[in-house]
Amino acid sequence: MNFDTSEEQDLLQDTLRQFAAQECPPNRVRALFDGDEALDLDIWQKLIELGMGGIAVPDEYGGAGLELLDLALAAEVLGETAVPCPFLGHSLAGLAIQLCGSELQRKTWLPKLASGEVLGSVAFAESASEDGAGGWQPEDWTLAAGDRLTGTKAFVPVGTRSDLIVVGTAGAGLALVEVGAPGLELTDAGGIDRTRHLANLSLRNTPCEPLAKSGPPVGRLRDAALVLLAADAFGGASKCVSMSVEYAKTREQFGVTIGHFQALKHQLANMATEVEPSRALYWYAAHAYDHIQEESERAAALAKSHITSQYMQVARDSVEAHGGIGFTWECDVQIYFKRAMFDRAFFGAPAVHRERIAQMSGW
Amino acid sequence: MDLSYSEQYEAYRAEVASFLAANWPPQGAEQEVSQVEQASRFRAKAIEAGYLARAIPKRYGGSEQDADVLKAQIIREEFARAHAPGEVAGIGPGMLVPTLLERGEEWQKEKFVGPTIRGEIVWCQGYSEPGSGSDLASLQTKAELVGDEWVINGQKIWTSGAHRADYMFILCRTEPDQPKHAGISYLLLDMKRPGIEVRPLKQMNGAADFNEVFFDDVRTPADWIVGRRGEGWLVSRTTLKHERNMIGNASRTGMLLGGLVNLARRTTRNGKRGIEDADVRQRLVELEGYIRAHEYSSYRLLTKAAKQQDAGLIQMMNKLNGTNIGHRAAQIGIDLLGDQSLVAPNPQRTVGPIEGTAWVNQFMWSLGTSLAGGTSNIQRNVIGERGLGLPRDEAAQRSK
Ligand SMILES: Cc1cc2nc3c(=O)[nH]c(=O)nc-3n(C[C@H](O)[C@H](O)[C@H](O)COP(=O)(O)OP(=O)(O)OC[C@H]3O[C@@H](n4cnc5c(N)ncnc54)[C@H](O)[C@@H]3O)c2cc1C
C-alpha cells in the first residue's frame, strides 16, 4: 500500500519545473501567448531532449516505457507552468498508435514521435456544439472511414504545425493522415488558449491509413486523454491558488498586506480546499488506467469533470483575489483562466462526462 | 504507487479475517446475552488477539502492538466488512485516553484507561463556555486549590453526553494572574460530585445530546490534574496530534452517496424517478467527485503516516472537506425528499446509510458537525495561516 509518487517521479516533476523556470519563465509564456506562432520549436526541442516526446511510449519503440501516471505527472507541471507546447496532442497521437495501431504502424510511427522527428496531434471533435457534446466522443464520430477521408474536424491542438494527425472516424475508429497529403487543409481556429493553439481540419478525398483496432482501445484513448486534461487542470488550479496566495502576501492596502484580511484569507483557504484533494483524484484515475482497468473509465471521467470545473472556478476566484490587475491581459491569471477554459471544454464539457458516469453507474 | 498490500500484510489480513470468522457474529450460547454484552465479550477477545486498543500498554488493558498504520487500516477494513464492533466510540477512548497516556500520572492511567476503552465508563468534554467558544482559551470557569481539593465554580455549555457521562475532563482557569493560555489546567472530575447540575439543551433537530453544566463549589481531588498547573492548554493540544489515528475515516462520507442514490431511486421528480432526472444525475456525480477526492486523499494520508512523513496541507483540510461534503449531500437529500421534508424527522442519528426522512435530520446534523470540534471558519484560519502561510489574525494575536 503506497499511494504516493516515487522518487523518480518526483525527479521528473522537479526537472520539468526547473526547465520551465529557466527556459520558459512567465515573461516568455506571456510573449508566446501574445505571438502568433502555434509552436516554439526551441522549447519543444528542449522538451523532446528531456524525453517528453515518449514518456509512455514502450522502450522497444524508443520511448521511456513509463506509465500514464508518469505522463500525467508531466502534464501537471506543464499545466502549472503553462509552457506553450504541443504535449497534449503529441502524447495522445502516440497513445492512439500504441493502443490501436498494428505492429507495423507502431514500428513506423512511435520511434519518430518519441524522438520528435514527427509532431503528432489528434482530431476528434466534429463541430462546435452548444451542449459541449460536439461530436467529441468516439460514439459520436461520423466521419466516414475508408482509405480516403472527406469531411471536417474541429479543434486540433497545434494542428497547423503538426506532421501527423490521428483522426477519429465513424464506428469509434481512428485513421492517420499526414500533413501535406492531397485535400488536407488546416486553418487556425482562433482558439482562446493561446498556449495551445487550435486548428480546424478539412479533408477532401485525403488518403489516410486506418489504425488496425477500433472500439474498446479507442475508449482507452479517451480515458487517457481525460486523465491528462485532469492532471493539467490540477497543475493549473494549484498555480492559481499559489499565485493568489503570493499576491496576498505582497500587495498592501490599508497599511497591511491584504492577506491580513480574513475575508480574503478565507477565500484563499476555500480555493485551496477545493483544489488540493483533487491531486489524489487524478493520481487515482491515472493509477486505475495503468493497474485497475475495471475502474479506469469511470475514474478518468470523474477526474476530468471534477477537476476541470474546479480549475475554472478557481481561475475566476483568482481574478477577484488579484483586484484590477487580475482583470488585465498583462496578468498571468488570464493565461490560466484560458487554459482552464480549454481543459474544461476539450474532449467534452464536465456535464457530458457526468452523464456518462451516471450511465456507467446504471442509474 | 501501489494500492495493494504486500504479501506480509495480506497474510495479516487473512489472520484478521479468520479471527473474525471464528468470533463474529456470536454463535450458540453467546447469542443469548444482550447485544452490549456480546460486543464487550467480542472486544475482550479482539484485544487479546491484538486487534483493538493497539496503542495501549497491556498493563492498562490494551494489546500493546507496534504502531503500524497499515495493519490498523486492515483491521478497520476487515472489522467493517464483518460488521464487527470496533474500538469503543466516543471522546473518552478517542481524546482522553491518548492524552492520559502521553501526559497522565501512572495512577491515572491505571484507574481510567482500561475501563474507558472497554466502555465501562463514559466521559464528556468540558471545554466550551457561554463566553468562550472559538476563543476557547478565554474560558472563565475557575478552579481553586483549597486544601487537597480543587473547588470548581462556573459553567460549561454544549457538553455532549454530559447527562450520560460518569466523568468529565474539564479545562478550568487556575492561574488568574497568568496570560490567558498559561492560566488553564486540565482536571478530571466525577460527574456524581455534589454541586454539578446538568441541564439538557434541546437541539434544532429535537434531540438533546448536549447540555449546559453548572458548577457550584464542586470538589475534585488535587491530584486529579493532567499535566502541571497552568499546562492545561498544552495538554488539551496534545490530543490534536492523535487526530492522525482518525485518518482513513472517509468511509462515512462514502456512505452518504449510496444513501442518496437509494433515495433518488425511490422518489419522483418532474414526473420521473429522481435518478432519471438530468439535474439530479449531475449533482450526484458532482458530489461523487468530492467524495472520491476525499477518500483517495485519505490513502495519501495513510501512506504519509506509514512513512512517518508530514502530509502537510491536505491533513489540515480533512475536517473542512468532510463537513463540506456533508453539506452538499444533505442539500441534495432535502431536494430529493420534496414535500416529505415538511415532516419533522426522528431526531436520532442513524448509524448506517441514511434512509428516507432521516435526510431531514441529516440536513440539520451536518451543521452540527461543522461547528463541533472547531468551526469551519476556524478551520479556514488554520488552513490560511498554518497551511498557506498567510499572516496571523491581528485581533486574535492582541487578545493574548
Ligand atoms: C453538536 C455540537 C456538539 C458539541 N459538543 C461539545 C462538547 O462536547 N464539549 C465542548 O466543550 N464543546 C462542544 N461543542 C461546542 C463547540 O466546540 C463550539 O460550538 C464551537 O467551538 C464554536 O464556539 P461557539 O459556539 O461559541 O461559537 P462562536 O465561537 O461564537 O462562533 C460564532 C461564529 O463566529 C465565527 N468565528 C468565531 N471566531 C472566529 C474567528 N477568529 N475567525 C472567523 N470566524 C470566527 C465562527 O466560525 C462562527 O461562525 C459542541 C458544539 C456542537 C454544535
Coordinates of N, CA and C in Angstrom, one line a residue, chain A residues 1-5 69 245 248-249 257 259-260 262 265-266 268-270 272-274 276-281 283-284 287 292 295 298 302 306 310 351 354-355 357-359 361-363, chain B residues 1-5 70 261 265 275 281-282 284-286 288-290 292-293 296-297 299-300 302-304 307 314 317 320-321 328 377 380-381 383-385 388-394:
Chain A
M1 N 0.8 -1.2 0.0 CA 0.0 0.0 0.0 C 0.9 1.2 0.0
N2 N 0.9 1.9 -1.1 CA 1.7 3.1 -1.2 C 1.1 4.1 -2.2
F3 N 0.3 5.0 -1.7 CA -0.4 5.9 -2.6 C 0.4 7.2 -2.6
D4 N 1.5 7.2 -3.2 CA 2.4 8.4 -3.3 C 3.3 8.2 -4.5
T5 N 3.9 9.3 -4.9 CA 4.7 9.2 -6.1 C 6.1 8.7 -5.6
L69 N 0.5 7.4 -15.5 CA 0.7 8.2 -14.3 C 1.9 9.1 -14.5
V245 N -2.2 33.4 -3.4 CA -1.6 33.5 -2.0 C -0.4 34.4 -2.0
A248 N -1.4 37.9 -2.1 CA -2.0 38.4 -0.9 C -0.9 38.7 0.2
K249 N 0.3 38.1 0.0 CA 1.4 38.3 0.9 C 2.2 39.5 0.5
T257 N -0.5 44.0 4.3 CA -0.7 43.1 3.2 C -2.1 42.6 3.2
G259 N -3.4 39.9 2.7 CA -3.6 38.6 3.3 C -4.0 38.7 4.8
H260 N -3.8 39.9 5.4 CA -4.3 40.1 6.8 C -5.8 40.0 6.8
Q262 N -9.3 38.8 6.8 CA -9.8 37.5 6.9 C -10.7 37.0 5.8
K265 N -8.4 35.9 3.3 CA -7.8 34.6 3.8 C -8.7 33.4 3.6
H266 N -10.0 33.6 4.0 CA -10.9 32.5 3.9 C -11.2 32.2 2.4
L268 N -9.1 32.4 0.1 CA -7.9 31.6 -0.4 C -7.9 30.2 0.2
A269 N -8.3 30.1 1.5 CA -8.4 28.8 2.2 C -9.4 27.9 1.4
N270 N -10.6 28.5 1.1 CA -11.6 27.7 0.3 C -11.1 27.3 -1.0
A272 N -8.0 26.7 -1.8 CA -7.0 25.6 -1.6 C -7.7 24.3 -1.3
T273 N -8.8 24.4 -0.5 CA -9.6 23.2 0.0 C -10.3 22.6 -1.2
E274 N -10.7 23.4 -2.2 CA -11.3 22.9 -3.4 C -10.3 22.1 -4.2
E276 N -6.8 21.0 -3.5 CA -5.8 20.1 -3.0 C -6.2 18.6 -3.0
P277 N -7.4 18.3 -2.5 CA -7.8 16.9 -2.5 C -7.9 16.3 -3.9
S278 N -8.0 17.1 -5.0 CA -8.1 16.6 -6.3 C -6.8 16.0 -6.8
R279 N -5.7 16.3 -6.1 CA -4.4 15.7 -6.5 C -4.6 14.1 -6.5
A280 N -5.2 13.7 -5.4 CA -5.4 12.2 -5.2 C -6.4 11.7 -6.2
L281 N -7.4 12.6 -6.7 CA -8.4 12.1 -7.6 C -7.7 11.8 -9.0
W283 N -4.4 11.3 -9.5 CA -3.5 10.2 -9.3 C -4.2 8.9 -9.4
Y284 N -5.4 8.8 -8.7 CA -6.1 7.6 -8.7 C -6.6 7.2 -10.1
H287 N -3.6 6.0 -12.0 CA -3.2 4.6 -11.5 C -4.2 3.6 -11.9
I292 N -5.9 -0.7 -12.6 CA -7.2 -1.2 -12.2 C -8.2 -1.0 -13.3
E295 N -11.9 0.0 -13.3 CA -12.3 1.3 -12.7 C -11.9 2.5 -13.6
R298 N -14.5 5.0 -15.5 CA -15.2 5.9 -14.6 C -14.3 6.9 -13.9
L302 N -14.5 10.9 -14.0 CA -14.8 11.7 -12.8 C -13.7 12.7 -12.6
H306 N -14.6 16.7 -12.6 CA -14.4 17.4 -11.3 C -13.3 18.4 -11.4
Q310 N -13.4 22.6 -11.3 CA -12.8 23.3 -10.2 C -11.8 24.4 -10.7
A351 N -20.4 18.3 -17.9 CA -21.7 17.7 -17.8 C -21.8 16.5 -18.7
R354 N -20.2 13.7 -16.7 CA -21.0 13.4 -15.5 C -22.2 12.5 -15.9
E355 N -22.8 12.8 -17.1 CA -23.9 12.0 -17.6 C -23.3 10.6 -18.0
I357 N -20.9 9.1 -16.5 CA -20.7 8.3 -15.3 C -22.1 7.8 -14.7
A358 N -23.1 8.7 -14.8 CA -24.4 8.3 -14.3 C -24.8 7.0 -15.1
Q359 N -24.6 7.0 -16.4 CA -24.9 5.8 -17.1 C -24.1 4.6 -16.8
S361 N -23.0 4.0 -14.0 CA -23.4 3.5 -12.7 C -24.7 2.7 -12.7
G362 N -25.3 2.7 -13.9 CA -26.6 2.0 -14.1 C -27.7 2.8 -13.5
W363 N -27.6 4.1 -13.4 CA -28.7 4.9 -12.9 C -29.7 5.2 -13.9
Chain B
M1 N 3.6 3.9 -6.9 CA 2.2 3.8 -6.5 C 1.6 2.4 -6.5
D2 N 1.1 2.0 -5.5 CA 0.6 0.6 -5.5 C -0.4 0.5 -4.4
L3 N -1.7 0.2 -4.8 CA -2.7 0.2 -3.8 C -2.9 -1.2 -3.1
S4 N -2.2 -2.1 -3.6 CA -2.3 -3.4 -3.0 C -1.4 -3.5 -1.8
Y5 N -1.7 -4.5 -0.9 CA -0.8 -4.7 0.3 C 0.2 -5.8 0.0
L70 N -0.8 0.6 8.6 CA -1.3 -0.3 7.6 C -2.1 -1.4 8.2
V261 N -28.4 7.8 -3.6 CA -28.8 7.1 -4.8 C -30.0 6.3 -4.5
R265 N -33.7 6.8 -6.3 CA -34.4 5.7 -7.0 C -35.9 5.6 -6.5
I275 N -33.7 9.5 -10.0 CA -32.5 9.1 -10.5 C -32.4 9.3 -12.0
R281 N -28.9 13.6 -11.6 CA -27.7 12.8 -12.0 C -26.4 13.6 -12.0
Q282 N -26.5 14.9 -12.5 CA -25.4 15.8 -12.5 C -24.9 16.0 -11.1
L284 N -25.4 14.3 -8.3 CA -24.9 13.2 -7.6 C -23.5 12.9 -8.1
V285 N -23.2 13.0 -9.4 CA -21.8 12.8 -9.8 C -20.9 13.9 -9.3
E286 N -21.4 15.1 -9.3 CA -20.6 16.2 -8.8 C -20.2 15.9 -7.3
E288 N -20.0 13.0 -6.0 CA -19.1 11.8 -6.0 C -17.7 12.3 -6.3
G289 N -17.5 13.3 -7.1 CA -16.2 13.9 -7.3 C -15.5 14.3 -6.0
Y290 N -16.3 15.0 -5.2 CA -15.8 15.5 -3.9 C -15.5 14.3 -3.0
R292 N -14.9 11.1 -3.7 CA -13.7 10.3 -4.1 C -12.4 11.0 -3.8
A293 N -12.4 12.3 -4.1 CA -11.2 13.1 -3.9 C -10.8 13.0 -2.4
Y296 N -9.7 9.2 -1.7 CA -8.3 8.9 -2.2 C -7.3 9.8 -1.4
S297 N -7.7 11.0 -1.0 CA -6.7 11.7 -0.1 C -6.4 11.0 1.2
Y299 N -6.0 7.9 1.4 CA -5.0 6.9 1.1 C -3.6 7.7 1.1
R300 N -3.6 8.9 0.7 CA -2.4 9.7 0.7 C -2.0 9.9 2.2
L302 N -2.7 8.1 4.7 CA -2.3 6.8 5.2 C -0.9 6.5 4.8
T303 N -0.5 6.7 3.6 CA 0.8 6.5 3.1 C 1.8 7.3 3.8
K304 N 1.5 8.6 4.0 CA 2.4 9.5 4.7 C 2.6 9.1 6.1
K307 N 4.9 6.2 6.4 CA 6.3 6.6 6.2 C 6.8 7.6 7.2
I314 N -3.0 18.9 3.1 CA -4.1 18.1 2.9 C -4.7 17.6 4.3
M317 N -6.9 20.1 6.0 CA -8.2 20.3 5.3 C -9.2 19.2 5.6
L320 N -12.6 20.2 7.2 CA -13.5 21.1 6.4 C -14.0 20.4 5.2
N321 N -13.1 19.6 4.6 CA -13.6 18.8 3.5 C -14.7 17.9 3.8
R328 N -23.2 19.4 1.2 CA -23.6 19.1 -0.2 C -24.6 18.0 -0.3
N377 N -15.0 28.2 10.0 CA -14.1 29.4 9.9 C -12.8 29.2 10.6
R380 N -10.7 27.3 8.4 CA -10.1 28.2 7.3 C -9.0 29.0 7.8
N381 N -9.1 29.5 9.1 CA -8.0 30.2 9.7 C -6.7 29.4 9.7
I383 N -6.0 26.7 7.9 CA -5.5 26.4 6.5 C -4.8 27.6 6.0
G384 N -5.4 28.8 6.2 CA -4.9 30.0 5.6 C -3.5 30.4 6.3
E385 N -3.5 30.3 7.6 CA -2.3 30.7 8.4 C -1.2 29.7 8.4
L388 N -1.2 27.9 4.3 CA -0.8 28.8 3.2 C 0.2 29.8 3.6
G389 N 0.5 30.0 4.9 CA 1.5 30.9 5.4 C 1.0 32.4 5.4
L390 N -0.3 32.6 5.4 CA -0.8 34.0 5.4 C -0.7 34.5 6.9
P391 N -0.7 35.9 7.0 CA -0.5 36.5 8.3 C -1.5 36.0 9.3
R392 N -1.0 36.0 10.6 CA -1.9 35.6 11.7 C -2.9 36.7 11.9
D393 N -4.1 36.3 12.5 CA -5.2 37.3 12.7 C -4.7 38.3 13.8
E394 N -4.8 39.5 13.5 CA -4.3 40.6 14.4 C -5.1 40.6 15.7

